[in-house]
Coordinates of C-alpha atoms in Angstrom, one line a residue:
M1 CA 9.3 -1.9 21.6
T2 CA 8.8 -5.7 21.7
G3 CA 5.8 -5.8 23.9
E4 CA 7.4 -8.3 26.3
P5 CA 6.9 -7.7 30.0
P6 CA 9.9 -6.6 32.1
A7 CA 11.7 -9.2 34.2
A8 CA 10.0 -9.6 37.6
P9 CA 12.1 -8.2 40.4
G10 CA 13.0 -10.2 43.5
N11 CA 15.1 -13.2 44.5
P12 CA 16.6 -14.7 41.3
E13 CA 16.4 -18.2 42.9
R14 CA 12.7 -18.0 43.6
P15 CA 10.7 -18.8 40.4
Q16 CA 8.4 -16.0 39.4
P17 CA 4.9 -16.7 38.0
P18 CA 4.7 -16.5 34.2
T19 CA 3.1 -13.4 32.8
A20 CA 1.0 -12.8 29.8
P21 CA 2.7 -10.9 26.9
G22 CA 1.9 -7.2 27.2
N23 CA 0.3 -7.5 30.6
P24 CA 2.8 -8.0 33.5
E25 CA 0.1 -8.0 36.2
R26 CA -2.0 -10.8 34.8
P27 CA -0.6 -14.4 35.3
Q28 CA -1.0 -16.9 32.5
P29 CA -3.5 -19.8 33.1
P30 CA -2.0 -23.1 34.2
E31 CA -0.9 -25.5 31.5
S32 CA -3.9 -27.8 32.1
S33 CA -6.4 -25.0 31.2
R34 CA -4.6 -23.9 28.0
P35 CA -6.0 -25.1 24.6
P36 CA -4.4 -28.2 23.1
D37 CA -1.3 -27.9 21.0
H38 CA -3.1 -28.4 17.7
Q39 CA -5.2 -25.3 18.5
R40 CA -2.3 -23.2 19.7
A41 CA -0.4 -23.9 16.5
S42 CA -2.7 -21.7 14.5
E43 CA -2.2 -18.7 16.8
S44 CA 0.4 -16.1 16.3
P45 CA 3.7 -16.9 18.0
P46 CA 4.5 -14.8 21.1
A47 CA 7.0 -12.7 19.2
L48 CA 4.2 -11.4 17.0
R49 CA 2.1 -10.1 19.8
E50 CA 2.3 -6.5 20.8
P51 CA 1.0 -4.0 23.3
P52 CA -2.4 -2.4 22.6
A53 CA -2.3 0.3 20.1
P54 CA -2.5 3.9 21.5
A55 CA -5.5 6.1 20.9
P56 CA -5.8 7.5 17.4
S57 CA -5.1 11.0 18.4
R58 CA -2.2 10.0 20.5
A59 CA -0.8 7.9 17.7
L60 CA -0.9 10.8 15.3
L61 CA 0.6 13.1 17.9
T62 CA 3.4 10.6 18.4
L63 CA 4.1 10.5 14.7
A64 CA 4.1 14.3 14.5
R65 CA 6.8 14.4 17.2
D66 CA 8.9 11.6 15.7
R67 CA 11.8 12.9 13.7
E68 CA 12.1 9.7 11.6
A69 CA 8.3 9.6 10.8
R70 CA 8.4 13.2 9.6
L71 CA 11.4 12.6 7.4
L72 CA 10.0 9.4 5.9
L73 CA 6.7 11.1 5.2
L74 CA 8.4 14.0 3.6
A75 CA 10.4 11.7 1.3
V76 CA 7.3 9.9 0.3
T77 CA 5.5 13.2 -0.5
V78 CA 8.3 14.7 -2.5
S79 CA 9.0 11.7 -4.6
G80 CA 5.3 11.1 -5.1
L81 CA 4.9 14.6 -6.5
G82 CA 7.3 14.0 -9.4
S83 CA 6.2 10.5 -10.0
S84 CA 2.5 11.4 -10.3
A85 CA 3.2 14.3 -12.6
L86 CA 5.3 12.1 -14.9
F87 CA 2.7 9.3 -14.9
L88 CA 0.1 11.6 -16.5
V89 CA 2.5 13.5 -18.8
A90 CA 4.1 10.3 -20.3
G91 CA 0.9 9.2 -21.9
V92 CA 0.1 12.7 -23.2
W93 CA 3.6 13.0 -24.5
V94 CA 3.5 9.8 -26.5
K95 CA 0.0 10.6 -27.8
E96 CA 1.3 13.9 -29.2
L97 CA 4.3 12.3 -30.7
T98 CA 2.5 9.4 -32.4
G99 CA -1.2 10.1 -32.4
S100 CA -1.7 6.5 -31.2
D101 CA -3.9 5.7 -28.3
S102 CA -2.5 2.2 -28.0
L103 CA 1.1 3.5 -27.6
A104 CA -0.1 6.0 -25.1
A105 CA -1.8 3.2 -23.1
L106 CA 1.5 1.3 -23.2
C107 CA 3.0 4.0 -20.8
A108 CA 0.8 2.8 -18.0
F109 CA 1.5 -0.8 -18.8
A110 CA 5.3 -0.1 -18.9
L111 CA 5.1 1.4 -15.4
W112 CA 3.0 -1.5 -14.0
L113 CA 4.9 -4.4 -15.7
P114 CA 7.8 -4.6 -13.2
S115 CA 5.4 -5.2 -10.3
L116 CA 5.0 -8.8 -11.6
A117 CA 8.6 -9.4 -10.7
G118 CA 8.1 -7.8 -7.3
P119 CA 9.0 -10.8 -5.1
W120 CA 12.4 -11.0 -6.8
L121 CA 13.1 -7.3 -7.0
G122 CA 12.1 -7.0 -3.4
A123 CA 15.0 -9.3 -2.5
L124 CA 17.4 -6.4 -3.0
A125 CA 15.8 -4.7 0.0
D126 CA 16.8 -7.8 2.1
R127 CA 20.4 -8.1 0.7
L128 CA 21.5 -4.4 1.0
P129 CA 21.3 -1.8 3.8
R130 CA 17.8 -0.4 3.3
R131 CA 18.6 3.3 4.0
G132 CA 21.6 3.2 1.7
L133 CA 19.6 1.4 -0.9
L134 CA 16.9 4.1 -0.8
V135 CA 19.4 6.9 -1.2
A136 CA 21.1 5.1 -4.1
L137 CA 17.7 4.4 -5.8
Q138 CA 16.8 8.1 -5.7
L139 CA 20.1 9.1 -7.2
A140 CA 20.0 6.3 -9.8
T141 CA 16.4 7.1 -10.8
A142 CA 17.3 10.8 -11.3
L143 CA 20.2 9.7 -13.5
L144 CA 17.9 7.3 -15.4
L145 CA 15.7 10.3 -16.4
T146 CA 18.5 12.3 -17.9
P147 CA 18.2 10.9 -21.5
L148 CA 14.7 12.3 -21.6
L149 CA 15.8 15.8 -20.7
V150 CA 16.8 16.4 -24.3
G151 CA 13.3 15.4 -25.4
A152 CA 11.9 12.3 -27.1
E153 CA 11.3 12.7 -30.8
G154 CA 10.1 10.3 -33.4
P155 CA 9.6 6.5 -33.0
A156 CA 13.1 6.0 -31.4
G157 CA 12.2 8.6 -28.8
V158 CA 9.0 6.9 -28.0
W159 CA 10.6 3.5 -27.4
L160 CA 13.3 5.2 -25.3
L161 CA 10.6 6.7 -23.2
L162 CA 8.9 3.3 -22.8
A163 CA 12.2 1.7 -21.8
V164 CA 12.9 4.4 -19.2
L165 CA 9.4 3.9 -17.8
V166 CA 10.0 0.1 -17.4
L167 CA 13.2 0.8 -15.4
Y168 CA 11.4 3.6 -13.6
G169 CA 8.7 1.1 -12.5
A170 CA 11.3 -1.4 -11.4
S171 CA 12.9 1.3 -9.3
G172 CA 9.5 2.0 -7.7
V173 CA 9.0 -1.6 -6.8
I174 CA 12.3 -1.8 -5.0
E175 CA 11.8 1.5 -3.3
D176 CA 8.4 0.5 -1.9
A177 CA 9.9 -2.7 -0.5
A178 CA 12.9 -1.0 1.0
Q179 CA 10.8 1.9 2.4
S180 CA 8.3 -0.5 4.0
A181 CA 11.1 -2.5 5.6
L182 CA 12.9 0.7 6.8
V183 CA 9.7 2.1 8.3
A184 CA 9.2 -1.2 10.3
T185 CA 12.6 -0.8 11.9
A186 CA 12.6 3.0 12.3
L187 CA 9.2 3.5 14.0
D188 CA 7.3 2.2 16.9
P189 CA 5.3 -0.9 15.7
R190 CA 2.2 0.4 17.3
A191 CA 2.3 3.5 15.1
L192 CA 2.7 1.6 11.8
G193 CA -1.0 1.6 11.0
S194 CA -1.2 5.4 11.4
F195 CA 1.9 6.0 9.4
N196 CA 0.8 3.8 6.6
G197 CA -2.5 5.7 6.5
L198 CA -0.7 9.0 6.4
R199 CA 1.6 7.7 3.7
M200 CA -1.5 6.8 1.6
T201 CA -3.0 10.2 2.3
A202 CA 0.2 11.8 1.0
N203 CA 0.2 9.6 -2.1
E204 CA -3.5 10.3 -2.8
G205 CA -3.0 14.0 -2.2
M206 CA -0.2 14.0 -4.7
K207 CA -2.4 12.2 -7.2
L208 CA -4.9 15.1 -6.9
L209 CA -2.4 17.9 -7.1
A210 CA 0.6 16.6 -9.1
P211 CA -1.3 15.9 -12.4
L212 CA -2.5 19.5 -12.5
A213 CA 1.0 20.8 -11.9
G214 CA 2.5 18.3 -14.4
A215 CA -0.1 19.3 -17.0
G216 CA 0.7 23.0 -16.5
V217 CA 4.4 22.5 -16.8
Y218 CA 4.0 20.3 -19.9
T219 CA 1.7 22.8 -21.6
L220 CA 4.0 25.8 -20.9
W221 CA 7.5 24.2 -21.3
G222 CA 7.1 20.7 -22.7
G223 CA 7.9 17.2 -21.5
P224 CA 11.6 17.7 -20.7
R225 CA 10.8 20.2 -18.0
V226 CA 8.4 17.7 -16.3
V227 CA 11.3 15.2 -16.4
L228 CA 13.5 17.8 -14.8
L229 CA 11.0 18.4 -12.1
D230 CA 10.8 14.7 -11.4
A231 CA 14.6 14.3 -11.3
C232 CA 14.8 17.2 -8.8
T233 CA 12.2 15.5 -6.5
F234 CA 14.3 12.4 -6.4
L235 CA 17.4 14.3 -5.5
V236 CA 15.6 16.0 -2.6
A237 CA 14.2 12.6 -1.5
A238 CA 17.7 11.2 -1.5
L239 CA 18.9 13.9 0.9
V240 CA 15.9 13.3 3.2
Y241 CA 16.4 9.5 3.3
A242 CA 20.1 10.1 4.1
R243 CA 19.1 11.8 7.3
V244 CA 16.8 9.0 8.6
R245 CA 18.2 7.2 11.7
V246 CA 17.5 3.5 11.9
R247 CA 16.9 2.6 15.5
A248 CA 17.4 -1.2 15.3
A249 CA 19.9 -2.9 13.0
A250 CA 18.4 -5.7 11.0
P251 CA 19.9 -9.1 11.4
A252 CA 22.3 -10.4 8.9
P253 CA 20.1 -11.7 6.0
P254 CA 20.6 -15.2 4.7
R255 CA 21.0 -15.8 1.0
P256 CA 17.5 -14.9 -0.6
S257 CA 15.5 -17.8 -1.9
A258 CA 14.0 -17.9 -5.4
R259 CA 10.8 -19.2 -3.7
A260 CA 10.0 -15.7 -2.3
P261 CA 6.4 -15.8 -3.6
R262 CA 5.7 -18.7 -1.1
L263 CA 6.7 -16.5 1.8
L264 CA 3.2 -15.0 2.6
P265 CA 1.3 -18.3 2.6
R266 CA 3.4 -19.3 5.6
V267 CA 2.0 -16.4 7.6
P268 CA -1.8 -17.0 7.7
A269 CA -3.2 -13.6 8.8
P270 CA -1.2 -11.5 6.3
R271 CA -2.0 -14.0 3.5
R272 CA -5.7 -13.7 4.2
L273 CA -5.7 -9.9 4.4
V274 CA -3.5 -9.5 1.4
L275 CA -5.8 -11.7 -0.7
A276 CA -8.8 -9.7 0.5
A277 CA -7.1 -6.5 -0.5
G278 CA -6.3 -8.0 -3.9
A279 CA -9.9 -9.0 -4.3
A280 CA -11.0 -5.4 -3.5
M281 CA -8.6 -4.0 -6.2
A282 CA -9.8 -6.6 -8.7
L283 CA -13.5 -5.6 -8.1
S284 CA -12.5 -1.9 -8.3
G285 CA -10.9 -2.5 -11.7
T286 CA -13.9 -4.5 -12.9
A287 CA -16.3 -1.7 -12.0
S288 CA -14.1 1.2 -13.3
A289 CA -14.1 -0.3 -16.8
S290 CA -17.7 0.7 -17.1
G291 CA -17.1 4.3 -15.9
Y292 CA -17.6 5.9 -19.3
G293 CA -20.8 3.8 -19.9
L294 CA -22.1 5.0 -16.6
M295 CA -21.5 8.7 -17.5
A296 CA -23.5 8.1 -20.7
A297 CA -26.3 6.4 -18.8
M298 CA -26.5 9.6 -16.6
G299 CA -26.4 11.8 -19.7
L300 CA -23.1 13.4 -18.7
P301 CA -20.0 14.1 -20.8
P302 CA -17.0 11.8 -20.3
A303 CA -15.1 14.6 -18.7
W304 CA -17.4 14.3 -15.6
L305 CA -15.5 11.2 -14.8
G306 CA -12.7 13.5 -13.7
V307 CA -15.0 15.0 -11.1
V308 CA -16.0 11.6 -9.8
S309 CA -12.3 10.6 -9.6
A310 CA -11.5 13.7 -7.6
A311 CA -14.4 12.9 -5.2
Q312 CA -13.0 9.4 -4.7
G313 CA -9.5 10.8 -4.1
A314 CA -10.9 13.1 -1.4
G315 CA -12.4 10.1 0.3
S316 CA -9.1 8.3 0.1
V317 CA -7.3 11.2 1.8
V318 CA -9.8 11.1 4.7
S319 CA -9.5 7.3 4.9
G320 CA -5.7 7.4 5.2
V321 CA -5.9 9.8 8.2
C322 CA -8.5 7.6 10.0
A323 CA -7.0 4.2 9.1
G324 CA -4.6 3.9 12.1
G325 CA -7.4 4.7 14.6
L326 CA -9.7 2.2 13.0
L327 CA -7.0 -0.5 13.1
G328 CA -6.5 0.2 16.8
R329 CA -10.2 0.0 17.6
L330 CA -11.5 -2.7 15.3
G331 CA -8.5 -4.9 14.5
P332 CA -7.3 -6.0 11.1
S333 CA -10.2 -8.2 10.0
R334 CA -13.0 -5.8 10.9
T335 CA -11.1 -2.9 9.4
T336 CA -10.8 -4.8 6.1
A337 CA -14.4 -5.9 6.2
L338 CA -15.5 -2.3 6.9
G339 CA -13.5 -1.0 3.9
L340 CA -15.1 -3.6 1.6
A341 CA -18.5 -2.8 2.9
L342 CA -18.0 1.0 2.3
W343 CA -16.8 0.2 -1.2
A344 CA -19.9 -2.0 -1.8
A345 CA -22.2 0.8 -0.6
G346 CA -20.4 3.3 -3.0
A347 CA -20.7 0.9 -5.9
T348 CA -24.4 0.4 -5.1
L349 CA -24.9 4.2 -5.3
H350 CA -23.1 4.3 -8.6
S351 CA -25.6 1.7 -9.9
L352 CA -28.4 4.2 -9.4
A353 CA -27.0 6.3 -12.3
H354 CA -27.8 9.6 -10.7
P355 CA -25.2 12.4 -10.6
A356 CA -25.6 13.2 -6.9
A357 CA -25.7 9.5 -5.9
S358 CA -22.6 8.9 -8.1
L359 CA -20.6 11.6 -6.3
V360 CA -21.6 10.3 -2.8
G361 CA -20.8 6.8 -4.0
A362 CA -17.3 7.9 -5.2
V363 CA -16.6 9.4 -1.8
L364 CA -17.7 6.1 -0.1
C365 CA -15.5 4.1 -2.5
G366 CA -12.6 6.4 -1.7
L367 CA -13.2 5.9 2.0
G368 CA -13.4 2.1 1.7
L369 CA -10.8 1.0 -0.8
P370 CA -7.6 2.2 1.0
L371 CA -8.6 0.3 4.3
P372 CA -7.8 -3.2 3.0
L373 CA -4.6 -2.0 1.5
I374 CA -3.4 -0.2 4.6
T375 CA -4.4 -3.1 6.8
A376 CA -2.6 -5.7 4.7
A377 CA 0.6 -3.6 4.4
T378 CA 0.7 -3.0 8.2
E379 CA 0.2 -6.7 9.0
V380 CA 3.0 -7.7 6.7
Q381 CA 5.3 -5.2 8.3
K382 CA 4.4 -6.5 11.8
R383 CA 4.4 -10.3 11.1
A384 CA 7.0 -10.9 8.4
P385 CA 10.6 -11.8 9.6
A386 CA 12.8 -8.7 9.7
H387 CA 15.3 -10.2 7.2
L388 CA 12.5 -11.0 4.7
L389 CA 10.5 -7.8 5.0
G390 CA 11.6 -6.5 1.6
R391 CA 10.5 -9.6 -0.3
A392 CA 7.4 -9.9 1.9
T393 CA 6.3 -6.4 1.0
A394 CA 7.0 -6.7 -2.7
T395 CA 5.2 -10.1 -2.8
A396 CA 2.2 -8.5 -1.0
N397 CA 2.2 -5.6 -3.4
T398 CA 2.2 -7.9 -6.4
L399 CA -0.7 -9.9 -5.0
M400 CA -2.7 -6.7 -4.1
F401 CA -2.2 -4.6 -7.2
A402 CA -1.7 -7.1 -10.1
P403 CA -5.4 -8.2 -9.8
T404 CA -6.3 -4.6 -10.8
A405 CA -5.3 -5.3 -14.4
L406 CA -7.1 -8.6 -14.4
G407 CA -10.2 -6.9 -13.1
Q408 CA -10.0 -4.2 -15.7
G409 CA -9.7 -6.9 -18.4
A410 CA -12.7 -8.7 -17.0
G411 CA -14.6 -5.4 -16.8
A412 CA -13.8 -4.5 -20.4
A413 CA -15.2 -7.9 -21.5
L414 CA -18.3 -7.5 -19.4
V415 CA -19.0 -4.0 -20.8
T416 CA -20.5 -5.5 -24.0
A417 CA -22.6 -8.0 -22.0
L418 CA -23.9 -6.0 -19.0
D419 CA -25.4 -2.6 -18.5
P420 CA -23.0 -0.4 -16.6
R421 CA -25.5 -0.1 -13.7
A422 CA -25.7 -3.9 -13.5
Q423 CA -22.0 -4.2 -13.6
Y424 CA -21.6 -1.8 -10.6
L425 CA -24.3 -3.6 -8.7
T426 CA -22.7 -7.0 -9.4
T427 CA -19.3 -5.9 -8.1
A428 CA -21.1 -4.3 -5.0
L429 CA -22.7 -7.7 -4.2
L430 CA -19.4 -9.5 -4.5
A431 CA -17.6 -7.0 -2.3
A432 CA -20.4 -7.2 0.4
T433 CA -20.2 -11.0 0.3
T434 CA -16.4 -10.8 0.8
A435 CA -16.8 -8.4 3.7
L436 CA -19.4 -10.5 5.4
T437 CA -17.2 -13.7 5.0
L438 CA -14.2 -11.9 6.3
H439 CA -16.1 -10.5 9.3
L440 CA -17.8 -13.8 10.3
G441 CA -14.6 -15.8 9.9
R442 CA -12.2 -13.6 11.8
R443 CA -12.2 -15.7 14.9
T444 CA -11.7 -18.9 13.0
W445 CA -8.8 -17.4 11.1
R446 CA -7.3 -15.7 14.2
G447 CA -7.1 -12.5 12.2
R448 CA -7.4 -10.1 15.1

């Protein structure tokens, strides 16, 4: 649905009054009453405007009845199950093989590293048919894991595992870009916010359940069985993607440019929202670096941090379900500001260093942090040109998630200088300031 009004019936020789996009009954104001050209230049072009979003309950009901939405959500859930299980087990596996904490930490770094090349890896999603690319990626990733089925032993096995994880991470970057672009062409644009929220809910749900399943399989049968589980999930996801019907054929893409990272700055609203989401992730990384210090300040064992993480994950699940409705009611800028404000409130409760307050704060952080991410992803899907959606998505993901590592590095440096309670309170104030700035400036930036 494009949101353009139907052609007015009547005599084709008689000029019809112009109509406002999305409202065929309301004529546009005469040219003399419109804002000057230099003001209209900052507004979204007519092609980017769309009909009002349906009510939250109707949007979720529409997605539940949509065959393509169900298939895409199933593919995300199945592949996320195996990926989350392997993410936990890889570090434990390397730790048992080498006894080295630094090498175990390299597993997470190996998975994250390819995201830095996201703008260029995402170009594949614009060059190739996206559904076919997703099917091929699932099969190739399952094949990529086969060397680990015989087990990784000794130093050579560790480096083989790390090399596989780097390629695994690169496959995930391309998959995210192709999946986001495919969703934008397969679903009603008005339902994108609700679908992205449900997709995050599925991912967060898998992060809560899959590590337990992966740890159980690893304890009973070892690392190769976890790899086999992951490979099977990719095969199932390939079958699911193959059944998705693309409703609109994407235009023939031009030759991708090496200047893909400059794509988002040309689209003001997504750029602003993507940078706000990146700021939220950076602040989250800065605060989380003092998590163990906060547990010590409360007189709790480090293992209690797992309970706090589970509480935050539960909040993220709820946030994903509600995100589409909030976007429809509040608009992108207010939704992002609300997410930052909730996260700031949660971090403030953490700074009290009280167990009950910390759990409530974790839930609030879980409710708030996904909202900027879902909003930014949805706006990129709606506003980026169809033939550049893959690169736009990958560029946005790099700008949103790469700051997490920078925030964690800054937080680790601040741990020695600041009390963990002061560190949480400082990040809360920064998040609240960002939310207020975003809220007050939404009309100036034309973010809604």
